[in-house]
Amino acid sequence: MKTDIEIAQEANLKPISEITEQLNLEITDWEPYGHTKAKISDSLLEKFKDRPDGKVILVTSINPTPAGEGKSTVTVGLGQALNRIGKKAIIALREPSLGPVMGMKGGAAGGGYSQVLPMEDINLHFTGDLHAITSANNALSALIDNHIHRGNELNIDPRRVEWKRVIDMNDRVLRQIVIGLGGPLRGVPREDGFNITVASEIMAILCLSTSLEDLRERVSRIVIGYTYDEKPVTVKDLKIEGALTLLLKDAIKPNLVQTIENTPAIIHGGPFANIAHGCNSIMATKTAAKLGDYVVTEAGFGADLGAEKFLDIKTRAGEFDTSAVVIVATVRALKMHGGVNKDELKEENVEALKAGMENLQKHIETIEQFGLPFVVAINKFPTDTEQETNFIKSWCESRNIEVALTDVWANGGEGGIELAEKIIDKADNENQDFQRIYDLNDTLETKIRKVAQKVYGADDIELSAKAKKQLVFYEQQGWGKLPICMAKTQYSLSDDPSLLGRPRGFTVTIRELRPSIGAGFIVVLTGDMMTMPGLPKKPAALNMDVTPDGKILGLF
Amino acid sequence: MKTDIEIAQEANLKPISEITEQLNLEITDWEPYGHTKAKISDSLLEKFKDRPDGKVILVTSINPTPAGEGKSTVTVGLGQALNRIGKKAIIALREPSLGPVMGMKGGAAGGGYSQVLPMEDINLHFTGDLHAITSANNALSALIDNHIHRGNELNIDPRRVEWKRVIDMNDRVLRQIVIGLGGPLRGVPREDGFNITVASEIMAILCLSTSLEDLRERVSRIVIGYTYDEKPVTVKDLKIEGALTLLLKDAIKPNLVQTIENTPAIIHGGPFANIAHGCNSIMATKTAAKLGDYVVTEAGFGADLGAEKFLDIKTRAGEFDTSAVVIVATVRALKMHGGVNKDELKEENVEALKAGMENLQKHIETIEQFGLPFVVAINKFPTDTEQETNFIKSWCESRNIEVALTDVWANGGEGGIELAEKIIDKADNENQDFQRIYDLNDTLETKIRKVAQKVYGADDIELSAKAKKQLVFYEQQGWGKLPICMAKTQYSLSDDPSLLGRPRGFTVTIRELRPSIGAGFIVVLTGDMMTMPGLPKKPAALNMDVTPDGKILGLF
């Protein structure tokens, strides 16, 4: 079997100028980055404000397992399939982080015959968005510590600086550090730590901004820490929202590339899906909606995290509608939810599959609560047996649930035509009765409880002493009307990663809150969230190389 | 008077495709980065290997002072002037670091009517080269600490890891830090520190590589530290030269932009001029020489550092000739060398000017020792009086030294025509007897002594106990045949920054050596070298902004 990069290297990429021409873009609407990548002007939304918007199709999934679901691959394959059946569809994806690329084998640009290209650029520096975010994040850090060092007029408490430095690298030794050592010329010593860039609030801000002006406004609201008398200190207090926005002036522009079948794809922004909302940028999704009749986009992790945040956070900030939802499931992952362990997934096991369907069932209920039409997509793996896929199909059919078998990794758009036809039917013809899980006027505690009960299926929530204190403080600060961003394990519907399937009778423990006032949400932590990954014993970097004539080896 | 950015914003930039067309580049020879920037393929040198090379003109200067010399501005102005007199000339400059941009007002892309554009991009993220270098540098750091954390097969002594992390930011609190705190999951604790990106050995390597293959080879030779039994550990030992080269595959490609008068300019690489060699990349200079009949390029700081390293390090590694040298001086700076303090530079003072000429005299002697033809350029400032500029002219003329008054900040190429004509005459017609200051077969100590005596005018050198021990160790390691890279204050010919003019009777103290085996030189430290700048009390960032329609404010 060919690898992703081998398939990618055989692809017949069009010059990006052909893709922009196909989208009827003028030369002032976009800028090339090499011959196969472009940035689309952030003023396009204003220019096309009277144009009707294309319909947004969200791709989400069951709870991920090590067996893999292939949500990005289905997203790309569906976009390709829609074009094959004559629809003008554009794909909108997250852009990958460089850090993990050096560590684990495997990219984040789809796979097989449903991938976005040039995958080697997309997975390395791409158009520099993540570097710009790193720069803006760390300029803020340097300016905070410089402020403290040079008299500390704002009375910032060095023990309460919450703003962390970031680096786009898996670098565990930077998780907990001490800075400013070596005497008065080297600043004021304090404890600090680095997060990976995608965990920066600036990434979340970039993804939730609707314009450069909105981005500047959001950046100015970032709370970087607290004074000695526990008042929040913002970027506006430091007077550097202008400089940080300047560093992000190009990063805010959505990136245009193409799939292996030359379908236009906008790849832009990639915030964490736990401490942030895990969706590509609003700029990307809305731009895609101006350029296509259908936008196929995804959200990180399963529907309990990704779809909930897409619908409760992203579509609120972006003020756009969702027309239909694809829920991706795989035979392998459902068998794991049904109790099969990783080494035995190749063997047919309809009983386990049957048990695992509970997980899918809960995510279906969640999408039904949102009142959105949906189709279940079975993403085919070579080891699936016909009996297994047939079981899922009849399970769905007996419940009047639309289902489609997709084979987009191996067959590209051709493998997603059934799904394409069914989802278009849903998006075009089915009535929807969209409602969000919570109201912004609910208290923060009510919002958390509603998500835990309605989306996770919990009996209730339990607040730590710290969280209780924070809830009072946050409401006092006027932060109570913000949406919440749940940081929970992606592996389980509950807050215990070992509980697969559909856990029942559990309580979600709320450990602590964090304000992302610039992004515009309150992060709710249900456990220890890793915001700086480490490298494995044998990092993928050991296999990588580039030949003198530029051929790339070992990237995937 | 208009500011640099105001002048820049009024400029009439051509699409970069017109510049590449003017240079007869084919579409496969270059890639666009936006509409006014491009990267030139690193395979162009191979493609054009049989084409004759253009002549290289080096722009250097007297010892810099806070009064300013405007070496980059003269370089750009001279390039423009050469085109005005009908010569096909290309400018090759260093690319600026983002870090200082946030701190101090003032860019690094020339000034006034002799600047390279788009200056706002060049001074911010440009084409991402510095970000790629940061990534490669820090991937190496993460992989070193991961190696130590996961069993330390190579027996690396954590106390002797010399490879530092970097960030393209002025961030003093990162100068001295402790990493790996917080228990076994967070790595092995050790002391560390961040340098600014331009101080990374990877930057020096990028600038001294002649191809991607050469870069890979150099990267593999980097010494990252020592084992417990004091053996050097290299990147090759860690087996990650391929991954690091992959991260640099685009950064090695020279960047093409244009000046305000549409003269082609290649801006690529920008290593420190103290702990590194302070010149733009060999790829840039050699590519420019393939595309133009004349290349105008510069080297950092005064001739004692920049020109010496350009001629002893860069032209050795790149195996190219230098045809003529411009030595830039200003009335203001010469007056400072003659004892006038900064606040009184506006007042005419021919006596001080006369005293300050000694500094210029020494740099002239240095270029004469190299056996290269040269012209002195007086870079005009509005406060210069005719009597002052006339004094310099007659001083030169009485010594048979070619001199030209330039006014390129205010008048662009037009202000550099006299200089252009004189330097072309030197480059085309004057015999040269080029010889370097030292032979590679000299011992390291002899090399250091020769530079100190012949270039700085020192009586001798004095070696610290540490440096003596290192000299022995380095020769044992087989590093003795490498050129040396002197790290000395730029403000004085001596190692004491307060000694202006032409110090005599001094000894240069050699404090310590450092191996830059990848770059291919031994760094010789004569004092404390700052490799991580700090921010001032009122950072330039406070004035920066960008309007909703993308207009940039306060960048310069």
XYZ file of C-alpha atoms in Angstrom, chain A residues 27-28 30-35 37 42 98 102 120-121 124-126 128 131-136 138-139 141-143 145-146 149-151 153 165-182 184-189 192 194 212-213 216 238-250 534-550 552-553 555, chain B residues 27-28 30-35 37 42 98 102 120-121 124-126 128 131-136 138-139 141-143 145-146 149-151 153 165-182 184-189 192 194 212-213 216 238-250 534-550 552-553 555:
194
model
C -5.760 39.339 -8.445
C -6.331 41.816 -5.597
C -5.500 36.875 -3.089
C -1.728 36.568 -2.814
C 0.362 33.592 -3.912
C 2.666 31.758 -1.483
C 4.637 29.630 -3.855
C 2.870 28.193 -6.875
C -0.655 27.996 -1.977
C -9.386 39.398 4.726
C 4.588 21.601 13.396
C 8.535 15.985 14.583
C 4.639 18.588 3.036
C 4.274 22.374 3.183
C 5.767 22.124 7.975
C 5.789 25.941 7.899
C 2.848 26.398 5.471
C 3.670 31.022 8.485
C 4.909 31.317 13.446
C 3.073 34.647 13.474
C 0.933 33.472 16.382
C 4.054 32.323 18.233
C 5.626 35.739 17.633
C 2.594 37.683 18.820
C 5.842 35.793 22.841
C 6.026 39.516 22.088
C 5.275 37.753 27.140
C 8.431 39.804 26.589
C 6.486 43.044 27.018
C 8.220 40.857 31.776
C 9.781 44.076 30.503
C 11.385 44.710 35.106
C 11.111 48.428 34.400
C 9.179 49.635 37.412
C 3.637 50.669 36.924
C 5.158 31.700 26.372
C 4.616 29.288 23.459
C 6.690 27.318 20.993
C 5.523 25.162 18.082
C 7.457 22.132 19.255
C 6.881 19.137 21.505
C 9.283 20.084 24.249
C 8.481 18.694 27.650
C 11.366 20.329 29.518
C 9.725 23.712 28.909
C 6.546 22.746 30.759
C 7.786 24.109 34.033
C 10.718 26.508 34.147
C 12.154 29.402 36.119
C 13.008 32.554 34.182
C 14.781 35.822 34.934
C 17.705 34.284 36.812
C 21.183 35.829 36.918
C 19.084 42.554 37.986
C 20.058 42.802 34.298
C 18.115 39.655 33.534
C 14.707 40.702 34.757
C 12.548 39.651 37.672
C 12.718 35.907 38.393
C 6.825 30.182 33.966
C 5.763 27.124 27.605
C -8.831 42.411 11.545
C -10.662 45.027 13.595
C -7.575 43.798 17.488
C -0.218 47.361 28.450
C -1.149 49.358 25.302
C 0.174 46.821 22.839
C -2.932 45.538 21.064
C -1.794 47.459 17.973
C 1.626 45.821 17.812
C 0.200 42.338 18.363
C -2.441 42.887 15.688
C 0.252 44.104 13.309
C 2.120 40.820 13.832
C -1.072 38.973 12.863
C -2.077 41.036 9.818
C -1.216 38.266 7.363
C 6.489 15.557 24.658
C 8.443 13.576 22.079
C 8.340 9.776 21.961
C 11.351 7.494 22.456
C 11.904 7.323 18.685
C 10.701 10.641 17.285
C 9.532 10.763 13.654
C 12.310 13.311 13.077
C 14.811 10.432 13.028
C 13.349 9.220 9.710
C 13.071 12.546 7.933
C 15.370 13.769 5.226
C 15.519 15.818 2.085
C 17.662 14.922 -0.902
C 19.921 17.498 -2.598
C 17.273 17.952 -5.316
C 14.558 18.617 -2.753
C 11.276 14.776 0.894
C 11.713 11.490 2.708
C 7.719 12.868 6.543
C 8.678 30.384 -13.718
C 10.419 27.287 -12.351
C 11.291 31.284 -8.516
C 8.196 31.217 -6.328
C 6.051 34.209 -5.375
C 5.415 35.143 -1.730
C 2.666 37.685 -2.121
C 2.802 40.015 -5.096
C 8.317 39.143 -2.777
C 18.375 27.069 -4.688
C 11.919 40.751 14.241
C 9.532 45.511 18.690
C 6.923 46.419 6.552
C 7.026 42.783 5.460
C 8.171 41.603 10.227
C 7.825 37.966 9.143
C 9.120 38.404 5.547
C 9.569 33.099 7.186
C 10.956 31.383 11.810
C 12.302 28.314 10.008
C 15.693 28.815 11.663
C 14.004 29.181 15.056
C 12.088 25.953 14.410
C 15.165 23.993 13.353
C 14.512 24.470 18.798
C 13.696 21.092 17.255
C 16.999 21.456 21.526
C 13.847 19.425 22.086
C 15.502 16.349 20.586
C 16.534 17.011 25.962
C 14.313 14.156 24.820
C 15.182 12.172 29.231
C 14.794 8.820 27.495
C 17.871 7.033 28.700
C 22.331 6.557 25.264
C 17.160 27.514 22.457
C 16.357 30.650 20.453
C 13.479 33.054 19.987
C 13.197 35.985 17.587
C 12.330 38.425 20.334
C 14.181 40.728 22.733
C 13.407 38.897 25.928
C 15.899 39.366 28.717
C 14.206 37.073 31.238
C 15.067 34.128 29.001
C 18.811 34.780 29.190
C 19.270 32.490 32.147
C 16.631 29.947 33.053
C 16.156 26.529 34.606
C 14.206 23.973 32.590
C 12.830 20.487 33.206
C 11.338 21.232 36.623
C 8.290 19.464 38.020
C 10.113 12.891 36.030
C 7.418 13.580 33.402
C 8.936 16.946 32.656
C 12.421 15.885 31.682
C 15.825 16.244 33.278
C 16.313 19.614 34.985
C 19.627 26.753 29.959
C 17.581 31.485 25.033
C 21.063 22.296 0.373
C 23.481 19.364 0.436
C 22.851 19.267 5.506
C 21.687 12.309 17.258
C 20.793 11.317 13.660
C 18.591 14.307 12.986
C 20.484 16.259 10.316
C 17.819 15.160 7.810
C 14.898 16.523 9.840
C 16.672 19.815 10.521
C 17.570 20.211 6.846
C 13.967 19.490 5.898
C 12.862 22.356 8.157
C 15.271 24.632 6.267
C 14.472 23.557 2.698
C 12.710 26.809 1.854
C 16.363 43.362 26.098
C 13.544 45.804 25.476
C 13.853 49.497 26.368
C 11.679 51.343 28.887
C 9.334 52.493 26.104
C 9.412 49.769 23.436
C 8.590 50.712 19.858
C 5.725 48.207 20.064
C 3.753 50.799 22.045
C 3.448 52.973 18.920
C 2.560 50.289 16.418
C -0.857 49.675 15.007
C -2.707 48.577 11.920
C -5.988 50.079 10.771
C -8.974 47.895 9.790
C -8.089 48.407 6.115
C -4.517 47.267 6.696
C 0.432 50.187 9.111
C 1.197 52.820 11.712
C 6.436 50.739 12.504
